[in-house]
Structure formats: structure tokens, C-alpha cells
Amino acid sequence: MSLRKNEPIDIVMLNMSADFEWHGSSVSWLRRFVRWQPALAKKFYAGVFNRNLAILEALSKDKRVRQILSVDFVPQTVKRKLKEYILAGLWQGGRNVAVRGLTYKVTRQSVSSKVYTFSGLTLDHVPEIMKKLQFHNVVLWSYNPLEVDCFRSIPHDVAVFDAVDDWSHHPEYVVIRDRIRQNYRTIATHARAIFTVAKDLHSLFPGHASVHWISNGVDSDHYAAQRPRPAEFSDIMQPIIGYHGIIQSRLDVELLEDVVAAHPEWAFVFVGLVWPGAGAAKLQKYPNVRFLGQKTYAELPAYIQHFDVGILPHRVDAFTKTMNPMKIYEYLACGKPVVSTPVAGVDLFPEYIQVALTAEEFSFHIKRVLEMNSEAQGGARQQAVAPHTWTRRVHAMLDILLA
């Protein structure tokens, strides 16, 4: 099957996140409860902003797209199904609910919105929702390598897969690594076009005729607009060496500990959720280290803008080779100097990212950029990253798909 030329497309998007992870739960009693539990509030409402959401939002603004059914990450375990049922509020209606069943519902934020959100425990009801919404000229657009039955169960004209990291190397999915690798092979047989966030991901789809590296992007205006200094910085000394993102096993804690211990005159600030097993305890014992927890997408620019240096101290391994960290673009959009280990993506901005292999080199580059940084250099970094917009990424994707 193929798409009808010169007609707008409808997209069914299988997401790598749930809508409540992006925008917070809509459950009213839960909102009231977490007002008294700040830690829970951040966990449930801080929101994740990832490539999937950025592409979804950019697609919704493209004239070539008529409507989108945005499907929550399909729950794979009983625990995840329970989380979906509670936080997505599957039992409750509301003015934004377009369709609801016992185990699913479809919401729409406004009558003018192109995007409908499907929250549910399975994909079983997706075809009937597509029929109700009169979907035609359909692109099945997936971010979820755990779900491949969709190619059989969801009607579509063409399929697209956007590969964000190699999930077979993700520490959370080690026990199902073989299944994920098989799923990548299945995806390759069904997807007309495959987009990858990193060049190394091409090896997952050998022999496929249409695999395209399309790196991440950034909303430069969101990060460049000046924000006041966060109150949490009031008792933190300067300079501030900052990191934002999920604190997990990809962080090279051993390298960081050496740098932190060698420089008590620098403050090291980490913004993001801390996962179990990340090794954060090794750093928390130092008085010049602060973990501030997760922040919303709206809050994040204020924190980065008041870093003196943005760091990316990731391990170099099979997993990080398939990444293209969005924080690279976000640091630069805030005009910040960047020091990183040699992970995928840093080669896009060789003039603006200092690369270090060892703790000694990492310290050297931080000290050097602190001494040499200037307002003019900050402006040059912002100009360098400005062309890397999500709108351009989506235009490139649609141009390939609709050619």
C-alpha cells in the first residue's frame, strides 16, 4: 500500500511515553493529594520532554498532517497497566474526553486541536477509534520497539519507525534483549522509512533501503528567553557546573567523583530524577554537590541559564553510542560552554564542545572554559544551534516519507 499524493495524512503515533508523563495526570483527586507531597508532585507532574513529544508537537503544526492519534506507551507489565489505569484516569470522563470504554479513553485538548490522545491498557480499540475519527491516508509512526503486533493489528497505508537509542542495550530491558533485537528485525520488514537519532543505529536495520539519520533538535526561543535565578541557587556557590537529565547508569560516576573531589571550589548541580543504581550516593557525600530533582520543561531554562558550564559526563559504551543527547542542544541554546565525554552527538558542534576522556582532562576543560568564556562566545553558541529546530527535523522526515 502507499499514500495518496497531494492529500493530507493522518498519523497513528505509538509513543515511548504516556501522556501523563509528558503533561501530568488529569486525575483531580490525585492532583489535590500531591499538593501536600512535593516529592510526589514532581514525580507525577514535572513532565518528560523527549524527542517523541517534540516531533509530535511539530507534526501537529505541519499543514501536510490532518490529524494525529497519539497512543500512550503500551503497558507491558501488570505494574505499568495499573499505573496507566490510575494516572491516565481511565475510569473517569470529562469535558475533554471524546470516547471512553472500560479500559481506554480518547481525549482532545480543544475542538481545534489536531491531536487526539489514546490512553489504554492495550491497542485493541485503536482501529475502532480510527474508524470513528474517519482516518484515511494513514501513517503508522512508532517510537516503541517493544510493540510490533501493531503492524498487523492497526490499519495503515505506510509505516515509519523513529529509533531513539538502542533499547536492547538499555539497562531496564536487559532481560528481554533478544526479544527487542528480534523486534528491530520485524520493524525493518514493515517500515517504509526508518529515522535514527544517531548514526550507529543504522546497524540495527542492515539492508533496509530507507534508513535516515535525523538528529535531535531544540526550541531555541524557549531556552534563550531570560529567566530569573532559581531560588534553589540562593545558597549555592559559584561557579556552578551543571548537569540536567535523568541520573542513571549512563552517568560516569567514577569520573565525576574524581572531578568533584579535586575541585571543592566548584559547585556541581544535578537537575533530574535519580534512578536506583545510578551511584548518586557516591557524589552526595561531597559538600559541593547538590541534587535538585526533576524540573518541568517550563522551569528548565532558568536552571541551565544559571549554570556556568554544562557537562555531559556519560560513559562511552554500546548504549550511549546510540544516543544524541538533547541536553547538548539545550546547553548551547542557553549559550553555555559544554564539556563532555566523547559520546555520540558531540561531533556535530566541534567548535563549541570540549571533549575529555579522563577526569584530569574533564577538569582541565572546565577550568579553561570558565576562564575564557564571554558574552560573545555565548552568542556564537546560540547561533550555532539555532538552525537545529524541531520544525526542520519534521520537514525533513515528511519530505522523505512523502517523496
Short mmCIF file of C-alpha atoms in Angstrom, two decimals:
data_model
loop_
_atom_site.label_atom_id
_atom_site.label_comp_id
_atom_site.label_asym_id
_atom_site.label_seq_id
_atom_site.Cartn_x
_atom_site.Cartn_y
_atom_site.Cartn_z
CA MET A 1 0.00 0.00 0.00
CA SER A 2 1.03 3.62 -0.44
CA LEU A 3 -0.06 7.12 0.48
CA ARG A 4 -2.29 9.14 -1.81
CA LYS A 5 -0.30 12.03 -3.20
CA ASN A 6 -1.34 15.62 -2.57
CA GLU A 7 -3.65 14.61 0.27
CA PRO A 8 -3.02 15.37 3.95
CA ILE A 9 -2.04 12.41 6.07
CA ASP A 10 -3.48 11.03 9.30
CA ILE A 11 -0.97 9.66 11.80
CA VAL A 12 -1.32 6.97 14.42
CA MET A 13 1.69 7.50 16.69
CA LEU A 14 2.82 4.79 19.11
CA ASN A 15 4.68 6.65 21.81
CA MET A 16 7.60 5.80 24.06
CA SER A 17 5.91 7.71 26.89
CA ALA A 18 2.41 8.16 28.25
CA ASP A 19 0.63 11.48 28.05
CA PHE A 20 0.59 11.78 31.85
CA GLU A 21 4.39 11.54 31.79
CA TRP A 22 4.52 14.48 29.40
CA HIS A 23 1.75 16.69 30.77
CA GLY A 24 0.89 15.31 34.20
CA SER A 25 -2.08 13.29 35.36
CA SER A 26 -5.55 14.71 34.81
CA VAL A 27 -6.95 12.91 37.88
CA SER A 28 -8.35 15.64 40.13
CA TRP A 29 -8.10 13.81 43.48
CA LEU A 30 -4.50 12.88 42.74
CA ARG A 31 -3.69 16.49 41.96
CA ARG A 32 -5.17 17.53 45.32
CA PHE A 33 -3.25 14.80 47.15
CA VAL A 34 0.17 15.64 45.74
CA ARG A 35 -0.16 19.30 46.67
CA TRP A 36 0.74 18.09 50.16
CA GLN A 37 3.50 15.80 48.89
CA PRO A 38 6.02 17.86 46.86
CA ALA A 39 8.17 14.84 46.02
CA LEU A 40 5.17 13.03 44.55
CA ALA A 41 4.10 16.18 42.75
CA LYS A 42 7.40 16.33 40.93
CA LYS A 43 7.27 12.64 40.10
CA PHE A 44 3.77 12.79 38.66
CA TYR A 45 3.62 16.30 37.24
CA ALA A 46 7.11 17.53 36.38
CA GLY A 47 6.73 16.02 32.94
CA VAL A 48 9.11 14.41 30.48
CA PHE A 49 10.12 16.27 27.35
CA ASN A 50 11.71 13.99 24.79
CA ARG A 51 12.20 13.67 21.03
CA ASN A 52 8.90 11.81 20.71
CA LEU A 53 6.92 14.72 22.17
CA ALA A 54 8.90 17.31 20.21
CA ILE A 55 8.22 15.53 16.91
CA LEU A 56 4.56 15.04 17.80
CA GLU A 57 4.12 18.75 18.50
CA ALA A 58 5.95 19.77 15.32
CA LEU A 59 3.88 17.35 13.21
CA SER A 60 0.68 18.81 14.65
CA LYS A 61 1.68 22.20 13.23
CA ASP A 62 2.50 20.92 9.74
CA LYS A 63 -0.11 21.56 7.06
CA ARG A 64 0.53 18.16 5.48
CA VAL A 65 -0.88 16.48 8.60
CA ARG A 66 -4.68 16.40 9.07
CA GLN A 67 -4.96 14.70 12.47
CA ILE A 68 -2.97 12.54 14.87
CA LEU A 69 -4.00 9.76 17.23
CA SER A 70 -1.29 9.84 19.89
CA VAL A 71 -1.19 6.44 21.62
CA ASP A 72 0.25 6.14 25.13
CA PHE A 73 3.18 3.80 25.68
CA VAL A 74 1.62 0.34 25.63
CA PRO A 75 1.83 -1.19 29.14
CA GLN A 76 3.95 -4.35 29.15
CA THR A 77 3.57 -5.38 32.81
CA VAL A 78 0.81 -5.50 35.43
CA LYS A 79 2.54 -2.69 37.33
CA ARG A 80 2.62 -0.49 34.25
CA LYS A 81 -1.02 -1.29 33.41
CA LEU A 82 -2.05 -0.23 36.93
CA LYS A 83 -0.06 2.99 36.55
CA GLU A 84 -1.74 3.70 33.21
CA TYR A 85 -5.20 2.99 34.62
CA ILE A 86 -4.73 5.28 37.64
CA LEU A 87 -2.67 8.17 36.26
CA ALA A 88 -4.44 8.33 32.89
CA GLY A 89 -7.77 8.24 34.75
CA LEU A 90 -9.26 5.58 32.52
CA TRP A 91 -12.38 5.27 34.70
CA GLN A 92 -13.35 8.94 34.55
CA GLY A 93 -14.89 11.13 31.90
CA GLY A 94 -14.62 14.89 31.49
CA ARG A 95 -15.18 17.67 29.03
CA ASN A 96 -12.06 16.72 27.02
CA VAL A 97 -12.99 13.03 26.71
CA ALA A 98 -14.15 12.21 23.20
CA VAL A 99 -14.61 8.43 23.62
CA ARG A 100 -14.36 6.17 26.65
CA GLY A 101 -14.55 2.43 27.36
CA LEU A 102 -13.79 0.25 30.36
CA THR A 103 -10.05 0.07 29.70
CA TYR A 104 -9.36 3.05 27.46
CA LYS A 105 -10.31 6.61 26.66
CA VAL A 106 -9.61 9.19 23.99
CA THR A 107 -9.12 12.85 24.91
CA ARG A 108 -8.76 16.02 22.90
CA GLN A 109 -7.47 19.21 24.48
CA SER A 110 -9.59 21.56 22.36
CA VAL A 111 -12.00 21.45 19.44
CA SER A 112 -9.34 22.98 17.22
CA SER A 113 -6.60 20.50 18.19
CA LYS A 114 -5.32 18.06 15.57
CA VAL A 115 -4.20 15.66 18.30
CA TYR A 116 -6.34 13.01 19.99
CA THR A 117 -4.72 11.07 22.85
CA PHE A 118 -5.48 7.37 23.26
CA SER A 119 -4.81 6.07 26.77
CA GLY A 120 -5.45 2.39 27.39
CA LEU A 121 -4.25 -0.97 28.59
CA THR A 122 -3.98 -2.49 25.09
CA LEU A 123 -4.14 -1.46 21.44
CA ASP A 124 -7.32 -3.48 20.84
CA HIS A 125 -9.60 -0.45 20.49
CA VAL A 126 -7.33 1.68 18.32
CA PRO A 127 -8.84 0.51 14.98
CA GLU A 128 -12.39 1.34 16.07
CA ILE A 129 -11.27 4.79 17.24
CA MET A 130 -9.62 5.36 13.87
CA LYS A 131 -12.92 4.46 12.22
CA LYS A 132 -14.85 6.88 14.44
CA LEU A 133 -12.40 9.65 13.59
CA GLN A 134 -12.58 8.76 9.87
CA PHE A 135 -8.85 8.16 9.50
CA HIS A 136 -7.57 7.72 5.95
CA ASN A 137 -4.22 8.07 4.20
CA VAL A 138 -2.75 6.67 7.39
CA VAL A 139 0.85 6.65 8.57
CA LEU A 140 1.64 4.33 11.47
CA TRP A 141 4.50 6.16 13.21
CA SER A 142 6.19 4.25 16.02
CA TYR A 143 8.70 5.06 18.76
CA ASN A 144 8.12 1.82 20.65
CA PRO A 145 10.34 -1.19 19.77
CA LEU A 146 8.59 -3.29 22.40
CA GLU A 147 5.40 -3.29 20.32
CA VAL A 148 5.43 -4.90 16.86
CA ASP A 149 1.97 -6.52 16.69
CA CYS A 150 0.74 -3.05 15.71
CA PHE A 151 1.91 -3.62 12.14
CA ARG A 152 -0.67 -6.39 11.87
CA SER A 153 -3.48 -5.04 14.08
CA ILE A 154 -3.60 -1.33 13.19
CA PRO A 155 -4.72 -0.49 9.65
CA HIS A 156 -2.31 1.80 7.83
CA ASP A 157 -1.03 2.72 4.38
CA VAL A 158 2.64 3.09 5.32
CA ALA A 159 4.67 2.63 8.48
CA VAL A 160 7.52 4.71 9.91
CA PHE A 161 9.83 3.94 12.81
CA ASP A 162 11.88 6.57 14.62
CA ALA A 163 14.68 4.84 16.52
CA VAL A 164 15.59 6.69 19.71
CA ASP A 165 18.58 4.87 21.26
CA ASP A 166 19.16 1.11 21.07
CA TRP A 167 16.73 -0.29 23.63
CA SER A 168 18.43 -3.68 23.54
CA HIS A 169 21.28 -2.05 25.50
CA HIS A 170 19.00 -0.15 27.89
CA PRO A 171 19.70 -1.32 31.48
CA GLU A 172 15.96 -1.56 32.18
CA TYR A 173 15.43 -4.07 29.34
CA VAL A 174 18.44 -6.36 29.70
CA VAL A 175 16.25 -9.40 30.44
CA ILE A 176 14.36 -9.01 27.14
CA ARG A 177 17.34 -8.03 24.99
CA ASP A 178 16.88 -10.87 22.50
CA ARG A 179 13.19 -10.05 22.07
CA ILE A 180 14.00 -6.40 21.35
CA ARG A 181 16.61 -7.33 18.77
CA GLN A 182 14.10 -9.57 17.05
CA ASN A 183 11.58 -6.72 17.16
CA TYR A 184 14.03 -4.44 15.37
CA ARG A 185 14.26 -7.04 12.59
CA THR A 186 10.46 -7.18 12.41
CA ILE A 187 10.26 -3.39 12.27
CA ALA A 188 12.69 -3.37 9.35
CA THR A 189 10.37 -5.61 7.34
CA HIS A 190 7.36 -3.34 7.85
CA ALA A 191 8.60 0.25 7.94
CA ARG A 192 8.86 2.13 4.65
CA ALA A 193 11.18 4.67 6.27
CA ILE A 194 13.31 4.45 9.40
CA PHE A 195 14.70 7.53 11.11
CA THR A 196 17.51 7.26 13.65
CA VAL A 197 18.67 9.68 16.31
CA ALA A 198 22.30 8.51 15.95
CA LYS A 199 24.34 7.14 13.06
CA ASP A 200 25.26 3.97 14.95
CA LEU A 201 21.60 2.94 14.99
CA HIS A 202 21.76 2.21 11.26
CA SER A 203 23.38 -1.12 12.09
CA LEU A 204 20.08 -2.29 13.61
CA PHE A 205 18.48 -2.26 10.17
CA PRO A 206 21.03 -3.80 7.75
CA GLY A 207 19.97 -3.83 4.16
CA HIS A 208 16.99 -1.52 4.61
CA ALA A 209 16.70 0.86 1.66
CA SER A 210 15.45 3.90 3.56
CA VAL A 211 17.26 4.49 6.86
CA HIS A 212 17.95 8.15 7.61
CA TRP A 213 19.94 9.81 10.36
CA ILE A 214 17.95 12.77 11.66
CA SER A 215 19.47 14.13 14.85
CA ASN A 216 17.67 15.86 17.70
CA GLY A 217 16.68 19.50 17.76
CA VAL A 218 15.78 22.29 20.14
CA ASP A 219 13.34 25.15 20.59
CA SER A 220 15.96 27.89 20.84
CA ASP A 221 13.44 30.58 21.75
CA HIS A 222 12.29 28.54 24.75
CA TYR A 223 15.83 28.32 26.11
CA ALA A 224 17.11 31.77 25.13
CA ALA A 225 14.37 33.85 26.82
CA GLN A 226 15.92 35.11 30.04
CA ARG A 227 14.63 33.76 33.35
CA PRO A 228 15.37 34.83 36.93
CA ARG A 229 17.84 32.87 39.01
CA PRO A 230 16.07 29.91 40.69
CA ALA A 231 15.54 30.27 44.43
CA GLU A 232 17.26 26.89 44.93
CA PHE A 233 20.50 28.51 43.75
CA SER A 234 20.47 31.12 46.52
CA ASP A 235 22.79 29.15 48.82
CA ILE A 236 24.90 27.53 46.09
CA MET A 237 28.34 28.98 45.47
CA GLN A 238 29.68 29.78 42.03
CA PRO A 239 30.88 28.69 39.59
CA ILE A 240 28.09 26.19 39.02
CA ILE A 241 28.98 23.12 36.97
CA GLY A 242 25.59 21.78 35.92
CA TYR A 243 24.01 18.65 34.53
CA HIS A 244 20.37 18.04 33.64
CA GLY A 245 18.65 14.80 32.75
CA ILE A 246 17.77 11.50 34.35
CA ILE A 247 20.52 10.41 36.72
CA GLN A 248 21.04 6.77 35.74
CA SER A 249 23.76 4.25 34.94
CA ARG A 250 24.89 6.13 31.82
CA LEU A 251 26.47 8.74 34.14
CA ASP A 252 30.19 8.10 34.65
CA VAL A 253 30.11 8.44 38.42
CA GLU A 254 33.73 7.40 38.88
CA LEU A 255 34.96 10.15 36.57
CA LEU A 256 32.65 12.66 38.22
CA GLU A 257 33.75 11.76 41.73
CA ASP A 258 37.37 12.38 40.81
CA VAL A 259 36.50 15.80 39.38
CA VAL A 260 34.24 16.75 42.30
CA ALA A 261 36.85 15.71 44.89
CA ALA A 262 39.61 17.63 43.09
CA HIS A 263 37.62 20.88 42.92
CA PRO A 264 35.85 21.79 46.17
CA GLU A 265 35.78 25.39 44.89
CA TRP A 266 33.23 24.45 42.18
CA ALA A 267 29.58 23.63 42.85
CA PHE A 268 28.21 20.60 40.99
CA VAL A 269 24.43 20.77 40.46
CA PHE A 270 22.34 17.90 39.09
CA VAL A 271 18.81 18.57 37.84
CA GLY A 272 16.74 15.46 37.18
CA LEU A 273 15.26 12.30 38.67
CA VAL A 274 17.72 9.91 40.30
CA TRP A 275 17.20 6.26 39.33
CA PRO A 276 18.13 3.42 41.68
CA GLY A 277 21.57 2.05 40.96
CA ALA A 278 22.84 5.28 39.43
CA GLY A 279 25.58 5.63 42.04
CA ALA A 280 24.43 9.07 43.17
CA ALA A 281 25.31 8.25 46.78
CA LYS A 282 29.00 8.37 45.84
CA LEU A 283 28.56 12.04 44.93
CA GLN A 284 26.06 13.13 47.59
CA LYS A 285 28.68 12.82 50.33
CA TYR A 286 30.55 15.84 48.94
CA PRO A 287 29.52 19.28 50.26
CA ASN A 288 29.93 20.90 46.84
CA VAL A 289 27.33 18.59 45.21
CA ARG A 290 23.59 19.27 45.05
CA PHE A 291 20.79 17.16 43.56
CA LEU A 292 17.75 19.34 42.88
CA GLY A 293 15.34 16.75 41.45
CA GLN A 294 13.27 16.89 38.29
CA LYS A 295 12.07 20.18 36.83
CA THR A 296 9.36 20.91 34.30
CA TYR A 297 10.14 21.80 30.71
CA ALA A 298 8.99 25.33 31.53
CA GLU A 299 11.32 25.57 34.55
CA LEU A 300 14.39 24.01 32.96
CA PRO A 301 15.78 27.03 31.05
CA ALA A 302 16.10 29.03 34.27
CA TYR A 303 18.37 26.35 35.73
CA ILE A 304 20.57 25.91 32.66
CA GLN A 305 20.85 29.67 32.15
CA HIS A 306 22.41 29.95 35.60
CA PHE A 307 24.92 27.16 35.09
CA ASP A 308 28.41 28.41 34.35
CA VAL A 309 29.28 25.22 32.47
CA GLY A 310 27.02 22.46 31.15
CA ILE A 311 28.50 18.98 31.43
CA LEU A 312 27.81 15.63 29.77
CA PRO A 313 29.86 13.06 31.70
CA HIS A 314 28.35 9.92 30.17
CA ARG A 315 30.02 6.54 29.93
CA VAL A 316 31.13 5.59 26.43
CA ASP A 317 29.50 2.23 25.77
CA ALA A 318 27.18 0.40 23.38
CA PHE A 319 24.15 2.24 24.78
CA THR A 320 25.48 5.80 24.75
CA LYS A 321 26.89 5.31 21.23
CA THR A 322 23.29 5.19 20.02
CA MET A 323 22.21 8.40 21.75
CA ASN A 324 22.10 12.00 20.64
CA PRO A 325 21.58 13.85 23.94
CA MET A 326 19.09 16.68 23.72
CA LYS A 327 20.95 18.43 26.54
CA ILE A 328 23.77 19.23 24.09
CA TYR A 329 21.39 21.42 22.11
CA GLU A 330 19.76 22.85 25.24
CA TYR A 331 23.06 23.87 26.84
CA LEU A 332 24.13 25.59 23.64
CA ALA A 333 20.73 27.27 23.21
CA CYS A 334 21.34 28.85 26.62
CA GLY A 335 24.78 29.98 25.43
CA LYS A 336 26.65 27.74 27.85
CA PRO A 337 30.10 26.21 27.32
CA VAL A 338 29.92 22.41 27.25
CA VAL A 339 32.36 19.77 28.46
CA SER A 340 31.60 16.18 27.55
CA THR A 341 32.98 12.70 27.28
CA PRO A 342 33.25 11.53 23.62
CA VAL A 343 29.66 10.33 23.27
CA ALA A 344 27.60 10.34 20.07
CA GLY A 345 26.44 13.79 19.02
CA VAL A 346 29.31 15.93 20.27
CA ASP A 347 30.90 15.84 16.82
CA LEU A 348 28.04 17.99 15.50
CA PHE A 349 29.45 21.03 17.32
CA PRO A 350 33.24 20.55 17.45
CA GLU A 351 33.92 24.26 17.93
CA TYR A 352 31.62 24.55 20.92
CA ILE A 353 32.03 21.31 22.89
CA GLN A 354 35.22 20.40 24.75
CA VAL A 355 35.74 16.63 24.77
CA ALA A 356 37.52 14.82 27.60
CA LEU A 357 38.48 11.17 28.09
CA THR A 358 39.72 11.32 31.68
CA ALA A 359 38.88 13.13 34.91
CA GLU A 360 42.05 15.20 34.53
CA GLU A 361 41.05 16.29 31.02
CA PHE A 362 37.50 16.99 32.20
CA SER A 363 38.81 19.26 34.97
CA PHE A 364 41.21 20.96 32.58
CA HIS A 365 38.48 21.81 30.08
CA ILE A 366 36.07 23.07 32.76
CA LYS A 367 38.76 25.36 34.16
CA ARG A 368 39.68 26.57 30.68
CA VAL A 369 36.12 27.45 29.60
CA LEU A 370 35.47 29.18 32.93
CA GLU A 371 38.50 31.40 32.31
CA MET A 372 37.81 32.06 28.63
CA ASN A 373 34.03 32.29 28.43
CA SER A 374 32.50 35.56 27.24
CA GLU A 375 29.15 37.00 26.24
CA ALA A 376 30.25 36.95 22.59
CA GLN A 377 31.08 33.24 22.81
CA GLY A 378 27.68 32.58 24.38
CA GLY A 379 26.01 34.31 21.47
CA ALA A 380 28.05 32.29 18.97
CA ARG A 381 26.91 29.05 20.63
CA GLN A 382 23.29 30.13 20.39
CA GLN A 383 23.69 30.99 16.71
CA ALA A 384 25.35 27.63 16.02
CA VAL A 385 22.43 25.65 17.43
CA ALA A 386 19.64 27.93 16.17
CA PRO A 387 19.15 26.12 12.80
CA HIS A 388 18.57 22.80 14.60
CA THR A 389 14.84 23.27 15.12
CA TRP A 390 12.24 20.54 15.57
CA THR A 391 10.28 22.10 12.71
CA ARG A 392 13.20 21.47 10.34
CA ARG A 393 13.54 17.92 11.61
CA VAL A 394 9.87 17.21 10.87
CA HIS A 395 10.06 18.86 7.46
CA ALA A 396 12.96 16.55 6.59
CA MET A 397 11.06 13.50 7.82
CA LEU A 398 7.88 14.32 5.88
CA ASP A 399 9.85 15.18 2.75
CA ILE A 400 11.37 11.69 2.84
CA LEU A 401 8.08 9.98 3.62
CA LEU A 402 6.02 11.83 1.01
CA ALA A 403 8.60 11.87 -1.78
#
